mmCIF file of C-alpha atoms and ligand atoms in Angstrom:
data_model
loop_
_atom_site.group_PDB
_atom_site.id
_atom_site.type_symbol
_atom_site.label_atom_id
_atom_site.label_comp_id
_atom_site.label_asym_id
_atom_site.label_seq_id
_atom_site.Cartn_x
_atom_site.Cartn_y
_atom_site.Cartn_z
ATOM 1 C CA MET I 23 55.356 47.439 60.377
ATOM 2 C CA THR I 24 53.578 50.539 61.673
ATOM 3 C CA ILE I 25 53.689 52.432 64.973
ATOM 4 C CA ILE I 26 51.345 55.215 66.031
ATOM 5 C CA ALA I 27 51.794 57.329 69.168
ATOM 6 C CA THR I 28 50.070 60.293 70.822
ATOM 7 C CA TRP I 29 51.465 63.852 70.904
ATOM 8 C CA GLU I 30 54.596 65.435 69.483
ATOM 9 C CA MET I 31 56.599 64.357 72.568
ATOM 10 C CA SER I 32 56.560 60.847 71.021
ATOM 11 C CA TYR I 33 58.640 61.937 68.020
ATOM 12 C CA ASP I 34 62.088 60.926 69.271
ATOM 13 C CA GLY I 35 60.631 57.985 71.174
ATOM 14 C CA VAL I 36 59.262 56.589 67.901
ATOM 15 C CA LYS I 37 62.750 56.994 66.412
ATOM 16 C CA ALA I 38 64.147 55.057 69.394
ATOM 17 C CA ALA I 39 61.598 52.303 68.695
ATOM 18 C CA ARG I 40 62.673 52.214 65.038
ATOM 19 C CA GLU I 41 66.285 51.753 66.117
ATOM 20 C CA VAL I 42 65.542 48.729 68.297
ATOM 21 C CA ILE I 43 63.287 47.212 65.617
ATOM 22 C CA ARG I 44 66.166 47.476 63.146
ATOM 23 C CA LYS I 45 68.131 45.333 65.596
ATOM 24 C CA GLY I 46 65.360 42.709 65.700
ATOM 25 C CA ALA I 47 63.268 43.876 68.677
ATOM 26 C CA SER I 48 59.821 42.459 69.435
ATOM 27 C CA CYS I 49 56.642 44.587 69.504
ATOM 28 C CA GLU I 50 56.933 44.774 73.302
ATOM 29 C CA ASP I 51 60.624 45.802 73.171
ATOM 30 C CA ALA I 52 59.800 48.531 70.653
ATOM 31 C CA LEU I 53 56.960 50.065 72.678
ATOM 32 C CA GLU I 54 58.966 49.835 75.892
ATOM 33 C CA ALA I 55 61.896 51.643 74.203
ATOM 34 C CA LEU I 56 59.533 54.310 72.843
ATOM 35 C CA ILE I 57 57.888 54.949 76.206
ATOM 36 C CA ASN I 58 61.101 54.664 78.283
ATOM 37 C CA TYR I 59 62.581 57.414 76.122
ATOM 38 C CA ILE I 60 59.746 59.745 77.142
ATOM 39 C CA GLU I 61 59.571 58.571 80.768
ATOM 40 C CA LEU I 62 63.266 59.313 81.269
ATOM 41 C CA ASN I 63 63.248 62.693 79.514
ATOM 42 C CA GLU I 64 63.079 65.408 82.187
ATOM 43 C CA ASP I 65 61.637 67.909 79.705
ATOM 44 C CA PHE I 66 58.386 65.952 79.432
ATOM 45 C CA HIS I 67 56.198 66.556 82.473
ATOM 46 C CA ASN I 68 53.254 64.301 81.700
ATOM 47 C CA VAL I 69 54.975 60.933 81.833
ATOM 48 C CA GLY I 70 57.383 59.125 84.165
ATOM 49 C CA HIS I 71 60.326 60.893 85.815
ATOM 50 C CA SER I 72 59.621 64.638 86.241
ATOM 51 C CA GLY I 73 55.873 64.107 85.802
ATOM 52 C CA TRP I 74 53.514 66.676 87.292
ATOM 53 C CA PRO I 75 52.647 65.759 90.896
ATOM 54 C CA ASN I 76 49.301 65.327 92.627
ATOM 55 C CA GLU I 77 47.928 68.025 94.950
ATOM 56 C CA ASP I 78 50.158 66.749 97.774
ATOM 57 C CA GLY I 79 53.254 67.236 95.630
ATOM 58 C CA VAL I 80 53.754 63.503 95.071
ATOM 59 C CA VAL I 81 54.316 62.003 91.593
ATOM 60 C CA GLU I 82 52.057 58.948 91.104
ATOM 61 C CA LEU I 83 52.421 57.100 87.807
ATOM 62 C CA ASP I 84 50.129 54.827 85.769
ATOM 63 C CA ALA I 85 51.079 52.522 82.872
ATOM 64 C CA ALA I 86 49.855 49.443 81.011
ATOM 65 C CA MET I 87 50.602 47.093 78.123
ATOM 66 C CA ILE I 88 48.351 44.589 76.290
ATOM 67 C CA ASN I 89 49.435 41.779 73.979
ATOM 68 C CA GLY I 90 46.856 41.462 71.193
ATOM 69 C CA ASP I 91 47.796 37.822 70.490
ATOM 70 C CA ASN I 92 46.246 36.518 73.703
ATOM 71 C CA LEU I 93 44.808 39.636 75.451
ATOM 72 C CA GLU I 94 47.322 39.227 78.275
ATOM 73 C CA TYR I 95 47.995 42.541 79.966
ATOM 74 C CA GLY I 96 49.962 44.138 82.778
ATOM 75 C CA ALA I 97 49.204 47.417 84.526
ATOM 76 C CA VAL I 98 50.309 49.605 87.420
ATOM 77 C CA ALA I 99 48.648 52.640 88.977
ATOM 78 C CA GLY I 100 49.640 55.147 91.631
ATOM 79 C CA LEU I 101 53.223 53.887 91.397
ATOM 80 C CA ARG I 102 55.717 56.117 93.233
ATOM 81 C CA ASN I 103 59.502 56.487 93.028
ATOM 82 C CA ILE I 104 60.013 54.361 89.905
ATOM 83 C CA LYS I 105 61.081 56.261 86.777
ATOM 84 C CA THR I 106 59.871 53.739 84.183
ATOM 85 C CA PRO I 107 56.407 52.423 85.086
ATOM 86 C CA ILE I 108 55.879 50.877 81.627
ATOM 87 C CA SER I 109 58.757 48.488 82.330
ATOM 88 C CA VAL I 110 57.034 47.396 85.543
ATOM 89 C CA ALA I 111 53.687 46.987 83.726
ATOM 90 C CA ARG I 112 55.382 44.929 81.015
ATOM 91 C CA LEU I 113 56.704 42.491 83.619
ATOM 92 C CA LEU I 114 53.115 41.836 84.700
ATOM 93 C CA VAL I 115 51.941 40.919 81.171
ATOM 94 C CA GLY I 116 51.190 37.206 81.146
ATOM 95 C CA SER I 117 50.868 36.781 84.926
ATOM 96 C CA GLU I 118 48.184 34.254 85.795
ATOM 97 C CA TYR I 119 46.837 36.566 88.503
ATOM 98 C CA ASN I 120 47.865 39.967 89.906
ATOM 99 C CA ASN I 121 48.097 41.614 86.467
ATOM 100 C CA PHE I 122 47.153 45.043 87.785
ATOM 101 C CA LEU I 123 48.997 46.317 90.867
ATOM 102 C CA VAL I 124 48.445 49.678 92.551
ATOM 103 C CA GLY I 125 50.324 51.907 94.995
ATOM 104 C CA GLU I 126 52.411 50.122 97.612
ATOM 105 C CA GLY I 127 51.859 46.722 95.956
ATOM 106 C CA ALA I 128 53.119 47.985 92.588
ATOM 107 C CA TYR I 129 56.110 49.617 94.280
ATOM 108 C CA ARG I 130 56.967 46.438 96.206
ATOM 109 C CA PHE I 131 56.747 44.379 92.995
ATOM 110 C CA ALA I 132 59.080 46.846 91.254
ATOM 111 C CA MET I 133 61.611 46.727 94.092
ATOM 112 C CA GLU I 134 61.511 42.924 94.123
ATOM 113 C CA HIS I 135 62.338 42.989 90.402
ATOM 114 C CA GLY I 136 65.416 45.172 90.634
ATOM 115 C CA PHE I 137 63.995 48.642 89.935
ATOM 116 C CA LYS I 138 65.652 51.552 91.752
ATOM 117 C CA HIS I 139 63.884 53.828 94.257
ATOM 118 C CA GLU I 140 64.305 57.378 92.925
ATOM 119 C CA ASN I 141 62.958 60.872 93.502
ATOM 120 C CA LEU I 142 60.618 61.688 90.619
ATOM 121 C CA LEU I 143 59.782 65.291 91.543
ATOM 122 C CA THR I 144 62.175 67.505 89.586
ATOM 123 C CA LYS I 145 62.666 71.218 90.299
ATOM 124 C CA PRO I 146 60.474 72.580 87.460
ATOM 125 C CA ALA I 147 57.622 70.268 88.463
ATOM 126 C CA ARG I 148 58.011 71.174 92.147
ATOM 127 C CA ASP I 149 58.130 74.906 91.342
ATOM 128 C CA ARG I 150 54.947 74.698 89.286
ATOM 129 C CA TRP I 151 53.231 72.707 92.055
ATOM 130 C CA LEU I 152 54.352 75.237 94.721
ATOM 131 C CA GLU I 153 53.064 78.118 92.596
ATOM 132 C CA ARG I 154 49.635 76.496 92.459
ATOM 133 C CA VAL I 155 49.641 75.709 96.184
ATOM 134 C CA MET I 156 50.577 79.332 97.052
ATOM 135 C CA LYS I 157 47.630 80.522 94.943
ATOM 136 C CA GLU I 158 45.443 77.842 96.522
ATOM 137 C CA ASP I 159 44.641 76.785 92.966
ATOM 138 C CA TYR I 160 43.819 73.079 93.131
ATOM 139 C CA GLY I 161 41.981 72.811 89.794
ATOM 140 C CA VAL I 162 42.900 69.985 87.431
ATOM 141 C CA LYS I 163 43.324 70.393 83.691
ATOM 142 C CA GLY I 164 43.724 68.185 80.593
ATOM 143 C CA HIS I 165 46.623 65.849 80.169
ATOM 144 C CA ASP I 166 49.052 64.407 77.592
ATOM 145 C CA THR I 167 49.479 60.663 78.083
ATOM 146 C CA VAL I 168 51.817 58.716 75.847
ATOM 147 C CA GLY I 169 49.738 56.005 74.214
ATOM 148 C CA THR I 170 51.102 53.855 71.433
ATOM 149 C CA VAL I 171 50.161 50.910 69.230
ATOM 150 C CA ILE I 172 52.370 48.734 67.015
ATOM 151 C CA SER I 173 51.407 46.353 64.226
ATOM 152 C CA MET I 174 54.278 44.095 63.170
ATOM 153 C CA ASN I 175 54.559 40.559 61.744
ATOM 154 C CA GLY I 176 50.864 39.831 62.333
ATOM 155 C CA ARG I 177 50.967 41.036 65.929
ATOM 156 C CA VAL I 178 49.324 44.079 67.554
ATOM 157 C CA VAL I 179 50.437 45.432 70.962
ATOM 158 C CA ALA I 180 49.389 48.644 72.748
ATOM 159 C CA ALA I 181 50.908 50.477 75.719
ATOM 160 C CA THR I 182 50.443 53.652 77.782
ATOM 161 C CA SER I 183 52.267 55.674 80.436
ATOM 162 C CA THR I 184 51.235 58.829 82.306
ATOM 163 C CA SER I 185 51.608 60.852 85.474
ATOM 164 C CA GLY I 186 47.874 61.560 85.244
ATOM 165 C CA LEU I 187 46.234 64.907 85.818
ATOM 166 C CA PHE I 188 48.373 67.619 87.435
ATOM 167 C CA MET I 189 47.014 68.377 90.933
ATOM 168 C CA LYS I 190 44.912 65.204 90.965
ATOM 169 C CA LYS I 191 43.740 63.820 94.305
ATOM 170 C CA MET I 192 46.081 61.315 95.909
ATOM 171 C CA GLY I 193 45.131 57.853 94.611
ATOM 172 C CA ARG I 194 43.204 59.170 91.601
ATOM 173 C CA VAL I 195 43.538 56.865 88.582
ATOM 174 C CA GLY I 196 42.484 57.795 85.039
ATOM 175 C CA ASP I 197 41.964 55.734 81.909
ATOM 176 C CA SER I 198 45.595 55.066 81.003
ATOM 177 C CA PRO I 199 46.237 51.839 82.948
ATOM 178 C CA LEU I 200 42.718 50.527 82.247
ATOM 179 C CA VAL I 201 42.398 47.906 79.510
ATOM 180 C CA GLY I 202 39.246 49.005 77.687
ATOM 181 C CA PRO I 203 39.196 52.793 78.053
ATOM 182 C CA GLY I 204 42.920 53.607 77.919
ATOM 183 C CA LEU I 205 44.194 50.897 75.587
ATOM 184 C CA TYR I 206 43.141 47.757 73.797
ATOM 185 C CA ALA I 207 44.636 45.370 71.243
ATOM 186 C CA ASP I 208 43.567 42.235 69.425
ATOM 187 C CA SER I 209 46.000 40.954 66.808
ATOM 188 C CA ASP I 210 43.089 39.629 64.711
ATOM 189 C CA VAL I 211 41.634 43.154 64.461
ATOM 190 C CA GLY I 212 43.884 46.043 65.577
ATOM 191 C CA GLY I 213 44.622 48.244 68.566
ATOM 192 C CA ALA I 214 43.804 51.654 69.999
ATOM 193 C CA THR I 215 44.787 53.965 72.828
ATOM 194 C CA ALA I 216 43.447 57.207 74.274
ATOM 195 C CA THR I 217 44.716 60.450 75.803
ATOM 196 C CA GLY I 218 42.976 63.349 77.505
ATOM 197 C CA VAL I 219 40.744 63.559 80.538
ATOM 198 C CA GLY I 220 40.462 60.024 81.878
ATOM 199 C CA GLU I 221 37.211 60.675 83.699
ATOM 200 C CA ASP I 222 35.514 61.174 80.297
ATOM 201 C CA ILE I 223 37.472 58.543 78.331
ATOM 202 C CA ILE I 224 36.310 55.910 80.832
ATOM 203 C CA LYS I 225 32.656 56.871 80.182
ATOM 204 C CA GLY I 226 33.064 55.844 76.522
ATOM 205 C CA THR I 227 35.436 52.849 77.003
ATOM 206 C CA LEU I 228 37.066 54.503 74.002
ATOM 207 C CA SER I 229 39.903 52.157 73.011
ATOM 208 C CA PHE I 230 37.826 48.982 73.233
ATOM 209 C CA LYS I 231 35.042 50.729 71.318
ATOM 210 C CA ILE I 232 37.375 51.490 68.405
ATOM 211 C CA VAL I 233 38.651 47.899 68.204
ATOM 212 C CA GLU I 234 35.102 46.537 68.346
ATOM 213 C CA LEU I 235 34.012 48.885 65.550
ATOM 214 C CA MET I 236 36.932 47.616 63.453
ATOM 215 C CA ARG I 237 35.912 44.033 64.272
ATOM 216 C CA LEU I 238 32.542 44.843 62.706
ATOM 217 C CA GLY I 239 34.317 45.969 59.541
ATOM 218 C CA VAL I 240 34.512 49.718 60.124
ATOM 219 C CA ASP I 241 37.647 51.335 58.659
ATOM 220 C CA VAL I 242 40.222 52.424 61.285
ATOM 221 C CA LYS I 243 39.878 56.173 60.561
ATOM 222 C CA GLU I 244 36.093 55.962 60.668
ATOM 223 C CA ALA I 245 36.213 53.899 63.875
ATOM 224 C CA CYS I 246 38.302 56.603 65.586
ATOM 225 C CA HIS I 247 35.936 59.313 64.338
ATOM 226 C CA LYS I 248 32.812 57.428 65.412
ATOM 227 C CA ALA I 249 34.141 56.631 68.894
ATOM 228 C CA VAL I 250 35.245 60.200 69.685
ATOM 229 C CA LYS I 251 32.289 62.022 68.098
ATOM 230 C CA GLY I 252 29.898 59.459 69.526
ATOM 231 C CA LEU I 253 31.092 59.937 73.113
ATOM 232 C CA HIS I 254 31.191 63.727 72.750
ATOM 233 C CA ASP I 255 27.634 63.861 71.362
ATOM 234 C CA THR I 256 26.310 61.373 73.914
ATOM 235 C CA MET I 257 27.696 63.446 76.777
ATOM 236 C CA ILE I 258 26.149 66.621 75.404
ATOM 237 C CA LYS I 259 22.806 64.848 74.935
ATOM 238 C CA LYS I 260 22.957 63.848 78.594
ATOM 239 C CA GLY I 261 23.632 67.440 79.694
ATOM 240 C CA GLU I 262 27.338 66.900 80.381
ATOM 241 C CA THR I 263 30.205 69.098 79.201
ATOM 242 C CA PRO I 264 32.814 66.915 77.498
ATOM 243 C CA ARG I 265 36.436 67.697 78.267
ATOM 244 C CA GLU I 266 39.284 66.943 75.873
ATOM 245 C CA PHE I 267 39.882 63.420 74.615
ATOM 246 C CA SER I 268 41.772 62.012 71.630
ATOM 247 C CA VAL I 269 42.604 58.579 70.242
ATOM 248 C CA VAL I 270 45.063 56.861 67.913
ATOM 249 C CA ALA I 271 44.587 53.395 66.401
ATOM 250 C CA LEU I 272 45.966 50.841 63.958
ATOM 251 C CA ASP I 273 44.220 48.002 62.212
ATOM 252 C CA LYS I 274 46.004 44.658 61.995
ATOM 253 C CA ASP I 275 47.429 45.583 58.577
ATOM 254 C CA GLY I 276 49.011 48.765 59.909
ATOM 255 C CA ASN I 277 46.503 51.273 58.533
ATOM 256 C CA TRP I 278 46.108 54.130 60.999
ATOM 257 C CA GLY I 279 43.498 56.517 62.346
ATOM 258 C CA ALA I 280 43.410 59.360 64.894
ATOM 259 C CA ALA I 281 40.573 61.570 66.130
ATOM 260 C CA SER I 282 39.963 64.204 68.782
ATOM 261 C CA ASN I 283 37.412 66.661 70.072
ATOM 262 C CA ARG I 284 40.201 69.288 70.038
ATOM 263 C CA ASP I 285 40.673 71.493 66.955
ATOM 264 C CA GLU I 286 44.082 69.959 66.368
ATOM 265 C CA PHE I 287 45.515 66.774 67.815
ATOM 266 C CA PRO I 288 49.224 66.010 67.233
ATOM 267 C CA PHE I 289 50.451 62.446 66.864
ATOM 268 C CA VAL I 290 53.378 60.545 65.358
ATOM 269 C CA ILE I 291 53.496 57.604 62.973
ATOM 270 C CA LEU I 292 56.224 55.302 61.762
ATOM 271 C CA GLU I 293 55.384 53.792 58.396
ATOM 272 C CA ASP I 294 57.616 52.660 55.532
ATOM 273 C CA ASP I 295 60.551 53.239 57.899
ATOM 274 C CA GLU I 296 59.743 56.975 58.027
ATOM 275 C CA VAL I 297 58.752 58.931 61.161
ATOM 276 C CA LYS I 298 56.042 61.521 60.486
ATOM 277 C CA PHE I 299 54.606 64.227 62.719
ATOM 278 C CA MET I 300 50.887 64.526 61.982
ATOM 279 C CA ILE I 301 47.919 66.630 63.016
ATOM 280 C CA SER I 302 44.388 65.246 63.166
ATOM 281 C CA LYS I 303 41.645 67.785 62.526
ATOM 282 C CA ASP I 304 37.913 67.883 62.005
ATOM 283 C CA TRP I 305 37.178 64.986 64.418
ATOM 284 C CA GLY I 306 39.619 62.699 62.605
ATOM 285 C CA ARG I 307 38.285 63.462 59.150
ATOM 286 C CA SER I 308 41.383 65.294 57.879
ATOM 287 C CA PHE I 309 45.124 65.087 58.507
ATOM 288 C CA GLU I 310 48.121 67.298 57.907
ATOM 289 C CA GLU I 311 51.810 66.371 58.010
ATOM 290 C CA ARG I 312 54.057 68.982 59.683
ATOM 291 C CA VAL I 313 57.752 69.321 60.499
ATOM 292 C CA SER I 314 58.269 68.430 64.139
ATOM 293 C CA ALA I 315 60.071 70.852 66.450
ATOM 294 C CA PHE I 316 62.182 67.811 67.425
ATOM 295 C CA GLU I 317 63.445 67.391 63.850
ATOM 296 C CA LYS I 318 67.067 68.544 63.837
HETATM 297 N N1 LIG M 406 44.474 60.217 80.356
HETATM 298 C C1 LIG M 406 45.259 60.315 81.501
HETATM 299 C C2 LIG M 406 44.526 60.516 82.744
HETATM 300 O O1 LIG M 406 43.405 60.976 82.721
HETATM 301 O O2 LIG M 406 45.087 60.262 83.792
#
């Protein structure tokens, strides 16, 4: 069994996933536990409760999950007032229709399924938003989505959750809830997920690209490298300036890869029952294990 997840914020979430797996959890239970841990942690401002708001000061959340056994997925976007959007997205996995709900429709679905209406804008997030509004600074910057993939007992499942870009336009949706760019899984091949600026990740359909490269026989690390470097180079060739994007992936046997167009990209893996904090460098060509700040 292997789990891979984006950014150092996933460290304790991966430990939470390990705990539920020890008690017999499914792939879906494990990823939901991992992501719920981050969504509910007020110190993390890129995901769930206490996420950074849009330019109107409203927190709008995106999340998705895909089951690699049958490609069934569930997704929500622009979801307000619900702390754990991944749990709502998970409920939509396997629906015959209506797998992807946005805004009011996603909220209504959540309320009908027992979720609680809550205020998601915490004081630190509101203060940072107010500071930007006072300066009339409405620029958007990069973003840290939690994206995660598990390979266990012949199954591969991927999931994401994010509050999207800080100061985004109301209704803006990035790559994270989109099957293809933001996440993909096929239990016969492997799974992948992306983080960074969704506007660029969508241009390269990054997660699907990695899985399709693996389907052709490309090694998981090389597939991550090729997808990220390929999109970056293509954008430059077309006169565009790529912003930051990064990926993590697993093949069906639990081998992992991670690549980024940043100098260093932090991610977390669980393998052989051990949680490791890793850095991907050199476009996914080299890796370094470090001690996480969350290690007590
Ligand atoms: N990757 C997250 C977003 O662009 O919203």
